[in-house]
């Protein structure tokens, strides 16, 4: 057993050695000494469920795919229906025997015609096209294929002095108007419209006849007969959507040229016919007999070819609606222009062909 002095010496030595370490650590409480100290650690976040990592747009994808599939199915079904219906319509159209004279179709539809075409003409803005054309009418006016009088709102009735497109003095407005159509029912509708809209204008006549015959103007109308011509001539002839219903449109247009005043007369046409595009023309051709049988109109005629074959001179020409709507301002071809053209062609034919002199010399040398 060590002595007290030795114990004291040992205690001093150990306090010198362990003093700094003991100074750094605070004395432990009895409770902390009894149980070890717990260290707190930050818990790492648990991975979120897989569904939370999907964006809203990704969660909608199945719905969108379903809707797209339904839409594709609906459109394909509707397209198939249209194709089958079109094929049936084409087959039925080709089997029809349509007569040349279709005027009886207009007799049947005269009272409902305006309501049947109003929406289509509004969407195509044909009212504007009619107005632009008909406001050119002047003098003694003849409207052929007048139908129910869809141009009546646009005429300027009564003559007024003004200037023409060249700045020269001219008469504007209509001195008289003669409406002609083969359909008596259509003409009656036109007459009722006109008398209601213009009750005071008396220089007007309504004729139920073929425009290829002699047409009388309103009673009391003074018509000029140019020197060297037969019969009176109209200053303006208007026809809108009429060539499609005439059996021989080329001969008809030639006749209109013969009854138009030769110097300043004009023929105003607004027609529908063939398109710029082959696929549109195929549709028109395939369904033309059925359309003509129902509506009395051959909508696939080549208006340009008809005008060229008529021999009339083109003053103005425009097209709209994929080329199916045609507007022409025509006039009779003047005799002087025809003579000059003939002289030019004759002079050209009198000239020897290029190289003909050399050919003659070779022939002489070979004899």
XYZ file of C-alpha atoms in Angstrom:
367
model
C 0.000 0.000 0.000
C 1.538 3.310 -1.073
C 2.195 5.944 1.502
C 0.282 9.231 1.545
C 3.346 11.081 0.303
C 3.710 8.758 -2.618
C 0.021 9.093 -3.405
C 0.256 12.860 -3.405
C 3.291 12.774 -5.676
C 1.414 10.499 -8.095
C -1.627 12.743 -8.110
C 0.449 15.796 -8.889
C 2.234 14.055 -11.742
C -1.010 12.841 -13.308
C -2.637 16.256 -12.984
C 0.261 17.809 -14.865
C -0.005 15.263 -17.637
C -3.805 15.183 -17.960
C -4.562 18.734 -17.049
C -4.924 20.222 -20.565
C -7.194 17.411 -21.809
C -9.376 17.584 -18.749
C -9.631 21.324 -19.106
C -11.116 21.001 -22.629
C -13.923 18.656 -21.501
C -16.551 19.915 -19.113
C -17.359 17.653 -16.283
C -20.061 15.169 -17.064
C -23.285 15.314 -15.216
C -24.268 12.170 -13.455
C -27.102 11.618 -15.984
C -24.909 12.085 -19.016
C -22.263 9.922 -17.542
C -24.736 7.167 -17.040
C -25.947 7.137 -20.648
C -23.937 7.814 -23.809
C -24.683 11.047 -25.699
C -26.839 10.727 -28.813
C -25.801 12.594 -31.915
C -28.561 14.077 -34.125
C -28.198 13.483 -37.876
C -30.203 15.107 -40.682
C -32.388 12.604 -42.420
C -31.983 12.491 -46.171
C -35.322 13.056 -47.991
C -36.971 9.895 -49.159
C -37.460 9.538 -52.895
C -40.896 10.803 -53.936
C -43.334 8.386 -55.522
C -42.993 7.833 -59.254
C -46.322 9.507 -60.038
C -45.190 12.824 -58.528
C -42.327 13.047 -61.010
C -44.781 13.118 -63.980
C -45.719 16.558 -65.220
C -49.404 17.492 -65.815
C -48.862 17.436 -69.577
C -47.506 13.895 -69.329
C -50.497 12.748 -67.301
C -52.842 14.114 -69.998
C -51.126 12.269 -72.824
C -53.286 9.158 -72.693
C -56.414 11.313 -72.963
C -54.984 13.255 -75.863
C -54.011 10.080 -77.654
C -57.506 8.719 -77.151
C -59.085 11.891 -78.509
C -56.718 11.885 -81.482
C -57.574 8.274 -82.244
C -61.297 9.046 -82.072
C -60.844 12.083 -84.347
C -58.867 10.085 -86.912
C -61.511 7.380 -86.881
C -64.315 9.931 -87.287
C -62.600 11.746 -90.157
C -61.707 8.521 -91.935
C -65.288 7.291 -91.567
C -66.676 10.585 -92.835
C -64.170 10.632 -95.694
C -65.176 7.111 -96.666
C -68.820 8.148 -96.563
C -68.135 11.140 -98.808
C -66.155 9.034 -101.251
C -68.857 6.372 -101.471
C -71.539 9.052 -101.841
C -69.494 10.778 -104.536
C -69.018 7.546 -106.479
C -72.730 6.823 -106.315
C -73.536 10.372 -107.427
C -71.139 10.084 -110.373
C -72.642 6.773 -111.464
C -76.154 8.205 -111.209
C -75.089 11.359 -113.056
C -73.591 9.446 -115.976
C -76.753 7.411 -116.421
C -78.957 10.496 -116.942
C -80.273 11.535 -120.346
C -80.445 15.326 -120.025
C -82.302 17.277 -122.762
C -80.793 20.320 -124.468
C -83.624 22.653 -123.467
C -83.667 22.998 -119.687
C -85.958 26.022 -119.355
C -88.702 23.942 -117.701
C -86.396 23.490 -114.664
C -86.563 27.221 -114.083
C -90.346 27.264 -114.343
C -90.501 24.808 -111.449
C -88.052 26.689 -109.210
C -88.936 30.309 -110.051
C -90.648 31.134 -106.741
C -87.945 29.542 -104.594
C -84.925 30.307 -106.789
C -83.744 33.406 -104.896
C -83.829 31.693 -101.505
C -81.956 28.703 -102.944
C -79.014 30.737 -104.271
C -78.884 33.630 -101.783
C -76.492 31.963 -99.329
C -74.078 30.718 -101.991
C -73.957 34.108 -103.716
C -73.417 35.873 -100.393
C -70.479 33.625 -99.476
C -68.955 34.109 -102.940
C -69.654 37.865 -102.854
C -71.371 37.649 -106.216
C -73.544 40.621 -105.324
C -70.440 42.802 -105.511
C -69.466 41.264 -108.869
C -72.951 41.857 -110.252
C -72.918 45.466 -109.078
C -69.513 46.225 -110.612
C -70.666 44.799 -113.933
C -74.220 46.148 -114.188
C -73.252 49.704 -113.248
C -71.444 49.875 -116.606
C -74.786 49.601 -118.424
C -75.880 52.685 -120.349
C -78.356 53.776 -123.013
C -80.874 51.254 -124.300
C -80.145 48.114 -122.294
C -81.082 44.512 -123.019
C -80.728 41.894 -120.292
C -80.978 38.347 -121.626
C -81.476 35.281 -119.424
C -82.733 37.755 -116.833
C -84.170 35.060 -114.543
C -85.804 36.487 -111.429
C -84.073 39.847 -111.848
C -81.140 39.458 -109.485
C -79.366 42.425 -111.127
C -82.174 44.957 -110.643
C -80.727 46.583 -107.544
C -77.637 47.733 -109.445
C -79.008 49.540 -112.513
C -78.779 53.320 -112.746
C -82.124 54.311 -114.244
C -82.391 57.508 -116.252
C -79.657 59.008 -118.389
C -77.062 61.300 -116.873
C -74.220 63.158 -118.508
C -70.726 62.222 -117.461
C -67.343 61.130 -118.801
C -66.120 57.752 -120.007
C -62.911 55.908 -119.100
C -60.992 58.073 -121.598
C -62.235 61.344 -120.116
C -64.606 62.062 -122.999
C -68.180 63.267 -122.585
C -70.577 60.340 -122.318
C -74.091 59.457 -121.280
C -74.407 57.391 -118.121
C -77.452 55.505 -116.918
C -80.171 53.543 -118.681
C -82.609 55.126 -121.124
C -84.613 51.897 -121.341
C -84.338 48.283 -120.184
C -85.702 45.174 -121.878
C -85.720 41.948 -119.849
C -85.821 38.645 -121.767
C -86.024 35.033 -120.595
C -87.553 31.812 -121.895
C -89.052 30.979 -118.502
C -92.375 32.745 -118.100
C -92.407 32.083 -114.350
C -88.989 33.680 -113.926
C -89.989 36.734 -115.961
C -93.104 37.178 -113.820
C -91.005 37.226 -110.637
C -88.662 39.775 -112.251
C -91.599 41.973 -113.289
C -93.033 41.987 -109.761
C -89.650 42.965 -108.300
C -89.122 45.800 -110.777
C -92.592 47.317 -110.416
C -92.217 47.296 -106.640
C -88.736 48.842 -106.657
C -89.084 51.317 -109.553
C -92.796 52.169 -109.904
C -92.083 55.486 -111.658
C -89.800 54.123 -114.409
C -91.873 53.327 -117.497
C -89.268 52.628 -120.198
C -89.127 48.936 -119.388
C -90.366 45.785 -121.126
C -90.517 42.108 -120.139
C -90.378 39.499 -122.926
C -90.900 35.756 -122.613
C -89.018 34.504 -125.657
C -85.820 33.070 -127.079
C -83.207 35.816 -127.319
C -82.119 34.442 -130.702
C -85.254 35.974 -132.207
C -86.108 39.606 -132.887
C -86.432 41.552 -129.621
C -88.605 44.654 -129.376
C -87.615 47.439 -126.974
C -90.166 49.170 -124.725
C -92.878 51.134 -126.583
C -91.829 54.668 -127.433
C -88.108 53.889 -127.236
C -85.958 55.518 -129.901
C -83.306 53.105 -131.116
C -80.436 54.055 -133.387
C -79.922 52.033 -136.585
C -76.279 52.442 -137.660
C -75.541 52.869 -141.354
C -74.924 49.567 -143.114
C -76.562 47.469 -140.395
C -79.878 45.669 -140.169
C -82.330 46.588 -137.451
C -81.895 48.606 -134.249
C -78.955 47.988 -131.932
C -78.783 47.983 -128.153
C -76.145 50.105 -126.417
C -75.558 47.517 -123.679
C -76.405 43.832 -123.416
C -76.176 42.195 -119.986
C -76.104 38.479 -119.260
C -75.254 36.914 -115.910
C -75.099 33.155 -115.352
C -76.868 32.440 -118.635
C -74.458 30.735 -121.052
C -74.626 27.604 -118.901
C -78.305 27.101 -119.801
C -78.233 27.770 -123.556
C -78.039 24.819 -125.991
C -75.591 26.569 -128.369
C -73.772 29.283 -126.388
C -71.317 30.172 -129.175
C -74.059 30.901 -131.725
C -75.977 32.774 -129.051
C -73.016 35.023 -128.240
C -72.440 35.713 -131.938
C -76.076 36.811 -132.213
C -75.667 39.191 -129.280
C -72.752 40.778 -131.124
C -75.009 41.348 -134.141
C -77.600 43.311 -132.126
C -75.055 45.406 -130.198
C -74.274 48.978 -131.284
C -70.993 48.567 -133.226
C -69.128 51.721 -132.167
C -69.616 52.090 -128.430
C -71.828 49.132 -127.583
C -70.776 46.625 -124.928
C -71.739 43.082 -123.938
C -71.368 42.504 -120.191
C -70.996 38.883 -119.070
C -70.738 37.292 -115.619
C -70.597 33.519 -115.995
C -69.466 30.370 -114.234
C -67.619 27.512 -115.867
C -64.372 25.579 -115.897
C -61.610 26.203 -113.367
C -57.864 26.804 -113.490
C -57.340 23.407 -111.866
C -57.793 19.939 -113.315
C -59.111 18.365 -110.113
C -61.895 20.969 -109.901
C -62.777 20.391 -113.549
C -62.970 16.639 -112.907
C -65.509 17.231 -110.134
C -67.505 19.548 -112.395
C -67.408 17.064 -115.277
C -68.364 14.065 -113.147
C -71.431 15.751 -111.661
C -72.423 17.992 -114.594
C -75.340 15.871 -115.901
C -76.934 15.578 -112.452
C -76.495 19.297 -111.778
C -77.965 20.222 -115.161
C -80.898 17.867 -114.716
C -81.762 19.385 -111.340
C -80.850 23.051 -111.803
C -80.932 23.534 -115.579
C -77.283 24.591 -115.702
C -74.180 23.042 -117.297
C -71.534 24.310 -114.896
C -68.508 22.791 -116.687
C -68.497 24.835 -119.903
C -65.291 26.479 -121.124
C -66.299 30.144 -121.171
C -63.003 31.280 -122.690
C -63.403 28.940 -125.651
C -67.003 30.100 -126.200
C -65.905 33.749 -126.244
C -63.031 33.053 -128.644
C -65.273 31.167 -131.055
C -67.862 33.956 -130.995
C -65.435 36.336 -132.712
C -66.178 39.190 -130.296
C -63.429 41.511 -129.124
C -62.414 41.251 -125.473
C -62.260 44.638 -123.739
C -61.868 43.362 -120.174
C -61.491 39.949 -118.564
C -61.276 38.729 -114.937
C -61.692 35.454 -113.019
C -62.378 34.495 -109.385
C -63.178 31.445 -107.217
C -60.446 29.084 -108.491
C -61.172 30.404 -111.963
C -64.794 29.214 -112.050
C -66.337 32.716 -112.079
C -65.709 34.654 -115.300
C -66.305 38.314 -116.097
C -66.061 39.641 -119.636
C -66.635 43.026 -121.212
C -66.976 42.439 -124.969
C -67.748 44.468 -128.048
C -68.443 43.657 -131.694
C -65.276 43.312 -133.707
C -65.058 46.320 -135.980
C -64.926 45.804 -139.732
C -61.778 47.932 -139.977
C -60.026 45.672 -137.451
C -61.139 42.587 -139.381
C -59.940 44.044 -142.695
C -56.565 45.015 -141.223
C -56.150 41.519 -139.822
C -57.032 39.968 -143.195
C -54.614 42.281 -145.038
C -51.835 41.455 -142.605
C -52.416 37.738 -143.008
C -52.493 38.141 -146.802
C -49.228 40.069 -146.890
C -47.606 37.500 -144.663
C -48.713 34.691 -146.982
C -47.382 36.557 -150.070
C -43.868 36.718 -148.631
C -41.567 33.894 -149.740
C -40.565 31.547 -147.023
C -37.110 31.961 -145.549
C -34.564 30.105 -147.659
C -36.894 29.756 -150.668
C -34.443 31.651 -152.968
C -31.628 29.260 -152.114
C -33.931 26.302 -152.713
C -34.860 27.640 -156.185
C -31.165 28.090 -157.118
C -30.362 24.497 -156.051
C -33.251 23.177 -158.117
C -32.017 25.086 -161.207
C -28.463 23.788 -160.780
C -29.672 20.210 -160.532
C -31.458 20.336 -163.933
